Every structure is written in C-alpha cells, then in structure tokens.
Amino acid sequence: MDSITLTVNGVPREARGAQPHTTLLNWLRDQGLTGSKEGCAEGECGACAVLVARPAEDGGTRLESVNSCLVLLAALNGQEVVTAEGLGTPGNLHPVQRELAVRGGSQCGYCTPGFVVSMAAEYYREDRPATDFDIHALSGNLCRCTGYRPIQDAALALGGPAQGDAFARRRERPAPVPRATHLTTPGGEFWRPTTLAEALDLLAAHPGAVLLAGGTDWAVDVNLRHSRAAVTVALDGLPELRTLAWQGGHVEIGAALSLSEVERRLSGRVPLLGELFPLFASRLIRNSATLGGNLGTASPIGDSLPVLLALDARVVLASRAGEREVPLSAYFTGYRQTQRQPGELIRAVRLPLPLAPVTGFYKIAKRRFDDISSVAVAIALDLDGDVVRTVRIGLGGVAATPLRARGAEEALTGNPWNERTVREAARVLRGEGTPLGDHRASAPYRAAMLEQALLKFYFEKTAQEVTG
C-alpha cells in the first residue's frame, strides 16, 4: 500500500506519498485546508483542532475534537475528519461560527478555527442539555489577543442543534471501523493490525517498533525532535485492548481506550480516577491519550501514573508466550524504563477491589488545565474507625520515575488519623524520592508541595466528615 484514504468534510481524499511520520495537520495544510494552524506542535494550544468521527457506545457516531498535530495521518486510514472549513461557509455560518462572530470572539483569528472545532464538539455532545455548555471543553484552546470573555459568551449562548442539522444526523449512523493498514515507504513502515494475535506477531518480528495508541507523546517527538521510526504499529483499534469490565476482584481497563472513553464508561465508579480526568491535560488530549500510552512511555510526569499507584494497579503484559501481571509499584525500573520486555505490549490495567473509600488527587502546575505537573500526589486511604488501616500515596514529577511514598505510608499506617500523625507523615513525605529542580519548579518548592498536599488532603477530608 502506498497511499492512505480518508473522508475530509464529506469528500473522500487519497493521500499519496504520505510517510509514516506525516501528521494530519501537515497533510491538511498541504491540501489547502489552512484553517488548522500549528501553534505549538505539542497539543498545548488547540489551534490545530479537528473533529474525528468515532464509535459511540450506542452504535452511532461521536464527533470528538483532537489535536491534528498529534495524529499521524496513516492512523486515520479509512476514517472521517471534519475541519473548521467543513462546519459552515461564509454565506451559511455554523451556529458556533455565527456566535463567535457576533459576540466579538475573534481578533487576529489565528486561534479561532480551533475554538470553533472544540465548541462544535461540545455542541454535538450527545448527552449535553441544550442549555448547558461545559466551558472546560475549551481548556485546550489558547487565545493570545481576543481574551476569553467574548469566546465564553459565545459558547454559553449556544442552544441545541436545530432539527435536521446534518452533523446531528451524522451521529445516528455508525462511525468508520479501523482499517487494516500496511504503509511501506522509504521513510519506514506503518502497520495497523486488526487482532491482538497479529499485533503480537508483528512485535515479535519487529521488537523495536514504536507502539502507537493515542500518539500524544510520540507525535511530540516526531514534531519537535524529528524522531522517525523504522516500524510503527497502531494498537488503538484492537478490540482486545478496548475492553472495560468489572471482574470479581478487580476492574480491568483496556490499554487502548482513550481517557475520555474510560471516564464515560466508569461514570464515577472509581472516584480517584474521576478526580484525575478533569485535570489531565485538555479534552483535546483526553480524546486521544490512553492509560497504555502513559504506561508505555513511562514518563515520570504522566499524571495518571501516581493515581494508578495509589489504586495499587497491576499492568497486564501480553506477548506470543502469553500474559503476565506486574504490580505497577514494581513496573518502573529507571527513567522511562520498565519491566516490559521486547515482544510485549500492554494489554490492560487492573485495579483491585474493593477501592479505598477516601481518595484525593492534587496537581500542582502553572496552568492547572492542560499542563505538565510540577508535582502530582494521589492518595487512597482506608480507615478503621479513627485509625489508618491502609494508605497508598503515589507521586509524580519528583523523581526519575513515578513512585510510592513508602516512608509516609509507613508513618501513617496503624496510627490515629489525626493532625499530629498527619503532620509527622507530611514531614516524611517532604523528603520522599529525590525532589528535582528544573524549569518547572525548584527542589525546595517540590518538597514543600509534597508536604502541603498531604496536609490539604487531611483538612479537606476532615472538613467533609464534619459537614457531611
């Protein structure tokens, strides 16, 4: 195969000459669809946002916004994309475009197409009440000149789609299914297997292949570091990696489910993950990013990892030899190094049940939404009366790997859950790991934030008990 086909704004297009590292954004602009802009090339600004048609749980289609700078074109073979140009025309503006125009939501206009797309994704969210617009749907979009007030006014002025709206009707039909793909070029190979067995065979034959799920980390390397892979294997469409099931003693979450899908399917039943999701980057990122990707890249600043550590998660690794489970607390072996062996992939994450009843997640970052944490702390606590029965504290951003705060956990376990105990444990927590100093935060600041996170958790939960 030497070309990719996809539908853009309702028109089938063939992408001849595409390379495995070609991003959707770059290809769109080459096609003259220049509404999608490159602002940052790492998913921080939203100027490149587009809509992608994806399967909904009811068998229809969900129109989800994603950063086109972080989507490899080959990963969309056979799929359907809508850009800002496809939503309306100068003579027939889409309701989102019209509201932005009449309320002064655009000045230089560079960011406007991205805002239009993110607003449209929320406008067509199938469970959205007509009078309720979740303004956090725009958390991944930046504006440098207009200011956010008129943009917010435009968003909040939107009602529901009109009768007969073409995009609303599109939701009633199935989304395209992932298409088996093998793109061979001088720049490398791109594979999309359709079964886990095929993927494991490919991985056995190409143990150094880049495994692609959401691509929100790898595509940054492609864009900014000009990384190129000899072989790329897309896993995000594999049914075996897209399950979510409550199975007796644990809940199993497929490694290739996007965080948005996990959030919808869990529907608040894992409260600690429920606290994480709104603070994990932006909706644009969460619509693509996966737990498997976070675990695969093993970045010490991945926000999901301290939460999974606090939940005592286990990683399910699959190869042609079978499956094995690894406790997440033993999974990381060094900076971006793990126990995953050549020929293995991450199939799922398992969270043991029952879940700890008292939890908290604290993200300290310059930009609370859509930013990398300077410090991330996740806590899961189980009390026996007024005594700490068990506690797990996961930390991110303070060492070469995500880690459990073993010292602080030991200082709390078996002791009274009171201010004195917590203050002593917080002082221990202050020195957990090897707090780093870098451009995000100094080592003393990180140490102070670790201490304050545990104190905040204690006083918040105590206040809830008193008022509840």
Short mmCIF file of C-alpha atoms in Angstrom, two decimals:
data_model
loop_
_atom_site.label_atom_id
_atom_site.label_comp_id
_atom_site.label_asym_id
_atom_site.label_seq_id
_atom_site.Cartn_x
_atom_site.Cartn_y
_atom_site.Cartn_z
CA MET A 1 0.00 0.00 0.00
CA ASP A 2 1.42 3.40 -0.95
CA SER A 3 -1.47 5.69 -0.08
CA ILE A 4 -3.97 6.49 2.65
CA THR A 5 -7.61 7.35 2.07
CA LEU A 6 -9.90 9.29 4.37
CA THR A 7 -13.01 11.42 4.17
CA VAL A 8 -12.50 15.13 4.87
CA ASN A 9 -15.51 17.42 5.14
CA GLY A 10 -17.61 14.79 3.41
CA VAL A 11 -15.26 14.32 0.45
CA PRO A 12 -13.13 11.15 0.04
CA ARG A 13 -9.46 12.01 -0.43
CA GLU A 14 -6.40 9.96 -1.25
CA ALA A 15 -3.10 10.83 0.40
CA ARG A 16 -0.43 9.60 -1.94
CA GLY A 17 3.15 9.89 -0.84
CA ALA A 18 2.29 10.06 2.85
CA GLN A 19 5.04 8.93 5.20
CA PRO A 20 4.52 7.06 8.50
CA HIS A 21 5.56 10.25 10.32
CA THR A 22 3.26 12.60 8.34
CA THR A 23 0.81 14.30 10.72
CA LEU A 24 -2.79 15.01 9.83
CA LEU A 25 -2.14 18.73 10.35
CA ASN A 26 0.69 18.92 7.83
CA TRP A 27 -1.29 16.95 5.24
CA LEU A 28 -4.40 19.10 5.70
CA ARG A 29 -2.42 22.26 5.14
CA ASP A 30 -0.84 20.75 2.03
CA GLN A 31 -4.39 20.20 0.77
CA GLY A 32 -5.19 23.89 1.17
CA LEU A 33 -7.21 23.39 4.37
CA THR A 34 -5.25 26.03 6.27
CA GLY A 35 -7.83 26.78 8.94
CA SER A 36 -5.98 24.24 11.10
CA LYS A 37 -2.87 26.03 12.41
CA GLU A 38 0.35 24.90 14.01
CA GLY A 39 0.79 26.88 17.19
CA CYS A 40 2.91 24.65 19.38
CA ALA A 41 3.17 21.21 17.71
CA GLU A 42 2.66 19.50 21.07
CA GLY A 43 -1.04 19.74 21.86
CA GLU A 44 -0.89 22.75 24.18
CA CYS A 45 -2.71 25.42 22.16
CA GLY A 46 -5.58 23.80 20.23
CA ALA A 47 -5.06 25.86 17.07
CA CYS A 48 -4.91 22.62 15.06
CA ALA A 49 -8.14 21.08 16.37
CA VAL A 50 -10.32 18.95 14.08
CA LEU A 51 -13.29 16.65 14.58
CA VAL A 52 -12.95 12.89 14.11
CA ALA A 53 -15.91 10.51 13.76
CA ARG A 54 -15.55 7.77 16.36
CA PRO A 55 -17.80 4.93 17.50
CA ALA A 56 -20.29 5.76 20.24
CA GLU A 57 -21.35 3.17 22.79
CA ASP A 58 -24.86 3.07 21.31
CA GLY A 59 -23.57 2.08 17.86
CA GLY A 60 -23.75 5.60 16.42
CA THR A 61 -21.04 8.20 15.98
CA ARG A 62 -19.41 10.60 18.39
CA LEU A 63 -17.77 13.71 16.91
CA GLU A 64 -14.67 14.19 19.02
CA SER A 65 -12.15 17.01 18.89
CA VAL A 66 -8.46 16.12 18.66
CA ASN A 67 -5.18 17.90 18.02
CA SER A 68 -4.36 17.20 14.37
CA CYS A 69 -0.68 17.96 15.08
CA LEU A 70 -0.60 14.83 17.27
CA VAL A 71 -2.43 12.45 14.91
CA LEU A 72 -0.43 10.52 12.35
CA LEU A 73 -2.19 10.56 9.00
CA ALA A 74 -1.71 6.82 8.47
CA ALA A 75 -3.58 6.16 11.72
CA LEU A 76 -6.71 7.64 10.10
CA ASN A 77 -6.79 5.38 7.06
CA GLY A 78 -10.47 4.93 6.16
CA GLN A 79 -11.63 7.42 8.80
CA GLU A 80 -13.70 10.60 8.69
CA VAL A 81 -12.48 14.10 9.61
CA VAL A 82 -14.20 17.49 9.78
CA THR A 83 -12.18 20.72 9.82
CA ALA A 84 -13.37 24.23 10.65
CA GLU A 85 -13.89 24.79 6.91
CA GLY A 86 -16.32 21.87 6.81
CA LEU A 87 -18.64 23.21 9.50
CA GLY A 88 -20.01 26.20 7.60
CA THR A 89 -19.47 28.64 4.75
CA PRO A 90 -19.26 32.46 4.64
CA GLY A 91 -22.82 32.54 3.36
CA ASN A 92 -24.12 29.91 5.76
CA LEU A 93 -22.24 30.06 9.02
CA HIS A 94 -22.44 27.23 11.53
CA PRO A 95 -24.14 28.32 14.79
CA VAL A 96 -20.78 28.19 16.59
CA GLN A 97 -19.13 30.38 13.96
CA ARG A 98 -22.03 32.81 13.99
CA GLU A 99 -21.99 33.25 17.77
CA LEU A 100 -18.22 33.84 17.79
CA ALA A 101 -18.61 36.44 15.06
CA VAL A 102 -21.49 38.43 16.53
CA ARG A 103 -20.01 38.43 20.06
CA GLY A 104 -16.54 39.60 19.04
CA GLY A 105 -14.85 36.30 19.77
CA SER A 106 -12.08 36.77 17.22
CA GLN A 107 -9.39 39.36 16.56
CA CYS A 108 -6.29 38.10 14.75
CA GLY A 109 -8.20 34.88 14.04
CA TYR A 110 -5.25 32.51 14.40
CA CYS A 111 -6.82 30.57 17.25
CA THR A 112 -10.41 30.92 16.05
CA PRO A 113 -10.73 27.75 13.92
CA GLY A 114 -9.51 25.66 16.86
CA PHE A 115 -12.04 27.27 19.18
CA VAL A 116 -14.75 26.67 16.58
CA VAL A 117 -13.91 22.96 16.43
CA SER A 118 -13.74 22.47 20.22
CA MET A 119 -17.01 24.33 20.64
CA ALA A 120 -18.61 22.25 17.90
CA ALA A 121 -17.52 19.03 19.61
CA GLU A 122 -19.26 20.15 22.80
CA TYR A 123 -22.24 21.46 20.80
CA TYR A 124 -22.78 17.96 19.39
CA ARG A 125 -22.07 16.04 22.60
CA GLU A 126 -24.96 13.59 22.63
CA ASP A 127 -25.82 13.88 26.33
CA ARG A 128 -25.49 17.67 26.55
CA PRO A 129 -28.59 19.54 27.71
CA ALA A 130 -29.38 22.33 25.23
CA THR A 131 -28.94 24.98 27.92
CA ASP A 132 -25.68 23.63 29.37
CA PHE A 133 -22.29 24.17 27.72
CA ASP A 134 -19.26 22.72 29.53
CA ILE A 135 -16.80 25.57 29.22
CA HIS A 136 -13.95 23.20 30.13
CA ALA A 137 -14.38 21.75 26.64
CA LEU A 138 -12.24 24.75 25.62
CA SER A 139 -9.49 24.18 28.18
CA GLY A 140 -7.06 23.03 25.49
CA ASN A 141 -7.51 26.15 23.34
CA LEU A 142 -5.41 29.27 23.84
CA CYS A 143 -6.15 32.82 22.68
CA ARG A 144 -3.45 35.48 22.87
CA CYS A 145 -5.34 38.61 21.76
CA THR A 146 -9.13 38.42 21.97
CA GLY A 147 -9.47 37.48 25.60
CA TYR A 148 -11.70 34.70 26.80
CA ARG A 149 -14.79 36.61 27.87
CA PRO A 150 -16.38 37.02 24.40
CA ILE A 151 -15.43 33.45 23.50
CA GLN A 152 -17.11 32.20 26.66
CA ASP A 153 -20.14 34.38 25.94
CA ALA A 154 -20.42 32.79 22.50
CA ALA A 155 -20.19 29.30 23.94
CA LEU A 156 -22.78 29.92 26.63
CA ALA A 157 -25.18 31.45 24.10
CA LEU A 158 -25.39 28.24 22.08
CA GLY A 159 -28.54 26.18 22.35
CA GLY A 160 -29.00 22.73 20.88
CA PRO A 161 -28.66 21.66 17.23
CA ALA A 162 -31.62 22.57 15.04
CA GLN A 163 -33.97 19.98 13.64
CA GLY A 164 -32.33 18.41 10.61
CA ASP A 165 -28.80 19.57 11.49
CA ALA A 166 -26.52 17.48 9.25
CA PHE A 167 -23.89 16.81 11.90
CA ALA A 168 -26.51 15.89 14.50
CA ARG A 169 -27.96 13.41 11.99
CA ARG A 170 -24.46 12.06 11.31
CA ARG A 171 -24.32 10.89 14.91
CA GLU A 172 -27.11 8.40 14.21
CA ARG A 173 -25.03 6.38 11.72
CA PRO A 174 -22.09 4.13 12.62
CA ALA A 175 -18.58 5.52 12.56
CA PRO A 176 -15.95 4.01 10.24
CA VAL A 177 -14.23 0.96 11.67
CA PRO A 178 -10.43 0.78 11.91
CA ARG A 179 -9.00 -0.37 8.60
CA ALA A 180 -6.12 -2.85 8.32
CA THR A 181 -3.16 -0.86 7.06
CA HIS A 182 0.36 -1.54 5.87
CA LEU A 183 2.08 1.53 4.51
CA THR A 184 5.57 0.90 3.14
CA THR A 185 7.75 3.87 2.24
CA PRO A 186 11.45 4.71 2.12
CA GLY A 187 10.86 6.53 5.40
CA GLY A 188 9.59 3.45 7.21
CA GLU A 189 6.59 1.18 7.66
CA PHE A 190 3.23 1.77 9.30
CA TRP A 191 1.06 -1.18 10.35
CA ARG A 192 -2.46 -1.35 11.72
CA PRO A 193 -3.26 -4.94 12.66
CA THR A 194 -6.87 -5.88 13.35
CA THR A 195 -6.32 -8.51 16.05
CA LEU A 196 -4.09 -8.86 19.09
CA ALA A 197 -2.52 -12.01 17.62
CA GLU A 198 -1.49 -10.09 14.50
CA ALA A 199 -0.06 -7.30 16.63
CA LEU A 200 1.99 -9.73 18.71
CA ASP A 201 3.32 -11.40 15.57
CA LEU A 202 4.39 -8.00 14.24
CA LEU A 203 6.02 -7.11 17.54
CA ALA A 204 7.89 -10.43 17.60
CA ALA A 205 9.19 -9.70 14.10
CA HIS A 206 9.95 -6.02 14.88
CA PRO A 207 10.78 -5.81 18.61
CA GLY A 208 12.00 -2.24 18.21
CA ALA A 209 8.75 -0.98 16.67
CA VAL A 210 7.08 2.12 18.06
CA LEU A 211 3.69 1.13 19.50
CA LEU A 212 1.10 3.80 18.80
CA ALA A 213 -2.07 4.31 20.84
CA GLY A 214 -3.18 7.94 21.20
CA GLY A 215 0.13 9.31 19.95
CA THR A 216 0.05 12.33 22.26
CA ASP A 217 3.63 11.66 23.39
CA TRP A 218 5.22 10.08 20.31
CA ALA A 219 3.89 12.75 17.94
CA VAL A 220 5.62 15.44 20.02
CA ASP A 221 8.90 13.63 19.37
CA VAL A 222 8.02 13.44 15.67
CA ASN A 223 7.22 17.16 15.51
CA LEU A 224 9.82 18.74 17.75
CA ARG A 225 12.66 16.24 17.82
CA HIS A 226 12.14 14.94 14.28
CA SER A 227 12.08 11.36 15.53
CA ARG A 228 11.44 8.73 12.90
CA ALA A 229 10.58 5.08 13.47
CA ALA A 230 11.56 2.28 11.11
CA VAL A 231 8.31 0.49 12.06
CA THR A 232 5.18 1.92 13.68
CA VAL A 233 2.37 -0.37 14.88
CA ALA A 234 -1.01 1.20 15.71
CA LEU A 235 -2.83 -0.54 18.58
CA ASP A 236 -5.70 1.84 19.30
CA GLY A 237 -8.27 -0.09 17.26
CA LEU A 238 -7.61 -3.56 18.68
CA PRO A 239 -10.81 -4.90 20.30
CA GLU A 240 -8.76 -6.86 22.86
CA LEU A 241 -7.27 -3.58 24.14
CA ARG A 242 -10.56 -1.70 24.24
CA THR A 243 -12.45 -3.54 26.99
CA LEU A 244 -13.63 -2.28 30.37
CA ALA A 245 -15.06 -4.86 32.72
CA TRP A 246 -15.72 -5.40 36.43
CA GLN A 247 -14.45 -8.92 37.06
CA GLY A 248 -14.89 -10.14 40.60
CA GLY A 249 -11.80 -8.93 42.40
CA HIS A 250 -10.80 -6.15 40.02
CA VAL A 251 -11.83 -3.72 37.32
CA GLU A 252 -9.93 -4.17 34.06
CA ILE A 253 -9.37 -1.19 31.77
CA GLY A 254 -8.15 -1.78 28.23
CA ALA A 255 -4.85 -0.11 27.42
CA ALA A 256 -6.12 1.43 24.16
CA LEU A 257 -9.27 3.10 25.47
CA SER A 258 -8.96 6.88 25.36
CA LEU A 259 -9.20 8.63 28.71
CA SER A 260 -12.48 10.18 27.60
CA GLU A 261 -13.86 6.71 26.92
CA VAL A 262 -12.65 5.45 30.29
CA GLU A 263 -14.26 8.41 32.01
CA ARG A 264 -17.62 7.81 30.32
CA ARG A 265 -17.62 4.08 30.91
CA LEU A 266 -16.61 4.30 34.56
CA SER A 267 -19.18 7.04 35.18
CA GLY A 268 -17.66 8.00 38.53
CA ARG A 269 -17.35 4.47 39.91
CA VAL A 270 -13.61 4.93 40.53
CA PRO A 271 -13.65 8.29 42.36
CA LEU A 272 -9.88 8.82 42.29
CA LEU A 273 -9.82 8.49 38.51
CA GLY A 274 -12.82 10.81 38.48
CA GLU A 275 -10.67 13.44 40.20
CA LEU A 276 -7.84 12.90 37.72
CA PHE A 277 -9.71 13.20 34.42
CA PRO A 278 -10.65 16.91 34.52
CA LEU A 279 -7.03 17.78 35.35
CA PHE A 280 -5.38 15.50 32.80
CA ALA A 281 -4.42 17.96 30.07
CA SER A 282 -7.44 19.02 27.99
CA ARG A 283 -10.45 17.39 26.36
CA LEU A 284 -8.50 17.53 23.09
CA ILE A 285 -5.76 15.40 24.63
CA ARG A 286 -8.03 13.10 26.64
CA ASN A 287 -9.93 12.22 23.47
CA SER A 288 -6.74 10.53 22.24
CA ALA A 289 -4.48 9.76 25.22
CA THR A 290 -4.61 6.29 26.82
CA LEU A 291 -3.51 4.67 30.05
CA GLY A 292 -1.49 2.22 27.97
CA GLY A 293 0.35 5.11 26.36
CA ASN A 294 1.14 6.68 29.74
CA LEU A 295 2.48 3.36 30.97
CA GLY A 296 4.35 2.68 27.75
CA THR A 297 6.24 5.97 27.69
CA ALA A 298 6.79 5.67 31.47
CA SER A 299 7.28 9.40 31.84
CA PRO A 300 7.77 10.44 35.48
CA ILE A 301 5.43 13.39 34.85
CA GLY A 302 2.48 11.42 33.48
CA ASP A 303 -0.48 12.44 35.64
CA SER A 304 -2.26 9.09 35.51
CA LEU A 305 0.65 7.16 36.99
CA PRO A 306 0.56 8.44 40.61
CA VAL A 307 -3.20 7.81 40.59
CA LEU A 308 -2.71 4.25 39.37
CA LEU A 309 -0.03 3.72 42.03
CA ALA A 310 -2.43 4.90 44.74
CA LEU A 311 -5.03 2.48 43.35
CA ASP A 312 -2.49 -0.39 43.62
CA ALA A 313 -2.82 -1.08 39.89
CA ARG A 314 -1.34 -4.03 38.06
CA VAL A 315 -0.16 -3.99 34.46
CA VAL A 316 -1.19 -6.83 32.13
CA LEU A 317 1.59 -7.53 29.61
CA ALA A 318 0.92 -9.74 26.58
CA SER A 319 3.29 -11.50 24.19
CA ARG A 320 3.15 -14.56 21.95
CA ALA A 321 4.21 -16.58 25.01
CA GLY A 322 1.10 -15.50 26.94
CA GLU A 323 0.25 -12.90 29.56
CA ARG A 324 1.78 -11.83 32.84
CA GLU A 325 0.82 -9.32 35.52
CA VAL A 326 3.25 -6.86 37.07
CA PRO A 327 2.44 -4.67 40.10
CA LEU A 328 2.71 -1.06 38.96
CA SER A 329 4.83 -0.30 42.02
CA ALA A 330 7.47 -2.67 40.59
CA TYR A 331 6.92 -1.81 36.92
CA PHE A 332 9.24 1.20 36.64
CA THR A 333 12.94 0.34 36.68
CA GLY A 334 14.51 3.69 35.75
CA TYR A 335 13.93 6.89 33.83
CA ARG A 336 11.45 5.87 31.08
CA GLN A 337 12.44 2.26 31.68
CA THR A 338 10.07 -0.53 32.69
CA GLN A 339 9.75 -4.28 33.06
CA ARG A 340 8.12 -4.57 29.64
CA GLN A 341 10.27 -6.90 27.54
CA PRO A 342 10.87 -6.93 23.76
CA GLY A 343 7.90 -8.60 22.12
CA GLU A 344 5.47 -7.50 24.87
CA LEU A 345 2.73 -4.92 24.79
CA ILE A 346 0.46 -3.51 27.48
CA ARG A 347 -2.98 -5.07 27.11
CA ALA A 348 -4.79 -3.72 30.18
CA VAL A 349 -4.60 -2.21 33.64
CA ARG A 350 -6.24 -3.95 36.60
CA LEU A 351 -7.43 -2.14 39.71
CA PRO A 352 -8.08 -4.39 42.71
CA LEU A 353 -11.41 -4.21 44.50
CA PRO A 354 -12.71 -3.01 46.86
CA LEU A 355 -11.50 0.53 46.29
CA ALA A 356 -10.22 2.68 49.14
CA PRO A 357 -13.15 4.84 50.29
CA VAL A 358 -11.22 8.11 50.88
CA THR A 359 -9.18 9.48 47.99
CA GLY A 360 -7.65 12.69 46.70
CA PHE A 361 -5.59 13.91 43.74
CA TYR A 362 -3.52 17.09 43.85
CA LYS A 363 -1.93 18.59 40.77
CA ILE A 364 0.45 21.49 41.21
CA ALA A 365 1.15 23.21 37.89
CA LYS A 366 1.46 26.71 36.47
CA ARG A 367 -1.52 26.08 34.22
CA ARG A 368 -3.94 23.86 36.09
CA PHE A 369 -5.56 22.52 32.92
CA ASP A 370 -3.51 21.19 30.03
CA ASP A 371 -0.12 21.48 31.68
CA ILE A 372 2.54 19.13 32.96
CA SER A 373 2.57 18.86 36.74
CA SER A 374 5.41 20.21 38.80
CA VAL A 375 4.15 17.82 41.48
CA ALA A 376 1.31 15.30 41.39
CA VAL A 377 0.11 13.49 44.51
CA ALA A 378 -2.59 10.81 44.66
CA ILE A 379 -3.80 9.37 47.98
CA ALA A 380 -6.06 6.39 48.71
CA LEU A 381 -6.97 5.89 52.38
CA ASP A 382 -8.92 3.25 54.30
CA LEU A 383 -9.73 3.89 57.95
CA ASP A 384 -10.70 1.52 60.73
CA GLY A 385 -12.61 3.93 62.91
CA ASP A 386 -10.06 6.66 63.64
CA VAL A 387 -7.03 4.52 62.81
CA VAL A 388 -5.35 4.27 59.42
CA ARG A 389 -5.85 0.71 58.18
CA THR A 390 -4.14 1.16 54.81
CA VAL A 391 -2.90 4.10 52.79
CA ARG A 392 -1.21 4.36 49.42
CA ILE A 393 0.39 7.56 48.16
CA GLY A 394 1.51 7.87 44.54
CA LEU A 395 3.87 10.63 43.47
CA GLY A 396 4.72 12.08 40.08
CA GLY A 397 7.14 14.74 38.93
CA VAL A 398 9.53 14.46 41.87
CA ALA A 399 11.93 11.71 40.81
CA ALA A 400 13.21 9.82 37.78
CA THR A 401 10.18 7.52 37.98
CA PRO A 402 6.66 7.71 39.42
CA LEU A 403 6.85 6.19 42.90
CA ARG A 404 5.02 5.17 46.04
CA ALA A 405 5.71 7.32 49.11
CA ARG A 406 6.63 4.33 51.27
CA GLY A 407 8.00 6.35 54.17
CA ALA A 408 4.91 8.49 54.56
CA GLU A 409 2.67 5.45 54.15
CA GLU A 410 4.54 3.70 56.97
CA ALA A 411 4.29 6.81 59.17
CA LEU A 412 0.50 6.76 58.77
CA THR A 413 -0.39 3.06 58.79
CA GLY A 414 -1.66 1.79 62.13
CA ASN A 415 -1.65 5.25 63.69
CA PRO A 416 -4.53 7.56 64.63
CA TRP A 417 -5.88 9.65 61.78
CA ASN A 418 -5.34 13.00 63.48
CA GLU A 419 -3.46 16.21 62.84
CA ARG A 420 -0.39 15.20 64.81
CA THR A 421 0.06 11.94 62.90
CA VAL A 422 -0.55 13.63 59.55
CA ARG A 423 1.91 16.45 60.25
CA GLU A 424 4.60 13.93 61.13
CA ALA A 425 3.87 11.93 57.99
CA ALA A 426 3.85 15.12 55.90
CA ARG A 427 7.35 15.93 57.08
CA VAL A 428 8.42 12.46 55.94
CA LEU A 429 6.62 12.93 52.63
CA ARG A 430 8.56 16.14 52.07
CA GLY A 431 11.73 14.10 51.51
CA GLU A 432 10.27 11.22 49.51
CA GLY A 433 12.11 10.36 46.33
CA THR A 434 14.72 12.79 45.16
CA PRO A 435 12.84 16.05 44.51
CA LEU A 436 14.28 17.60 41.38
CA GLY A 437 14.96 21.19 40.46
CA ASP A 438 14.24 22.16 36.85
CA HIS A 439 12.46 24.78 34.74
CA ARG A 440 9.05 23.75 36.16
CA ALA A 441 9.89 24.06 39.85
CA SER A 442 12.79 24.12 42.29
CA ALA A 443 13.60 21.18 44.52
CA PRO A 444 12.62 23.09 47.72
CA TYR A 445 9.30 24.07 46.15
CA ARG A 446 8.56 20.47 45.19
CA ALA A 447 9.40 19.30 48.71
CA ALA A 448 7.10 21.93 50.20
CA MET A 449 4.26 20.96 47.84
CA LEU A 450 4.57 17.29 48.81
CA GLU A 451 4.16 18.22 52.46
CA GLN A 452 1.27 20.58 51.78
CA ALA A 453 -0.58 18.06 49.62
CA LEU A 454 -0.94 15.59 52.48
CA LEU A 455 -1.98 18.34 54.89
CA LYS A 456 -4.55 19.61 52.42
CA PHE A 457 -5.91 16.09 51.99
CA TYR A 458 -6.29 15.69 55.76
CA PHE A 459 -8.01 19.01 56.36
CA GLU A 460 -10.31 18.66 53.34
CA LYS A 461 -11.43 15.17 54.31
CA THR A 462 -11.84 16.12 57.95
CA ALA A 463 -13.99 19.10 56.98
CA GLN A 464 -16.11 16.87 54.76
CA GLU A 465 -16.70 14.48 57.65
CA VAL A 466 -17.76 17.36 59.91
CA THR A 467 -20.10 18.94 57.36
CA GLY A 468 -21.31 15.63 55.93
#
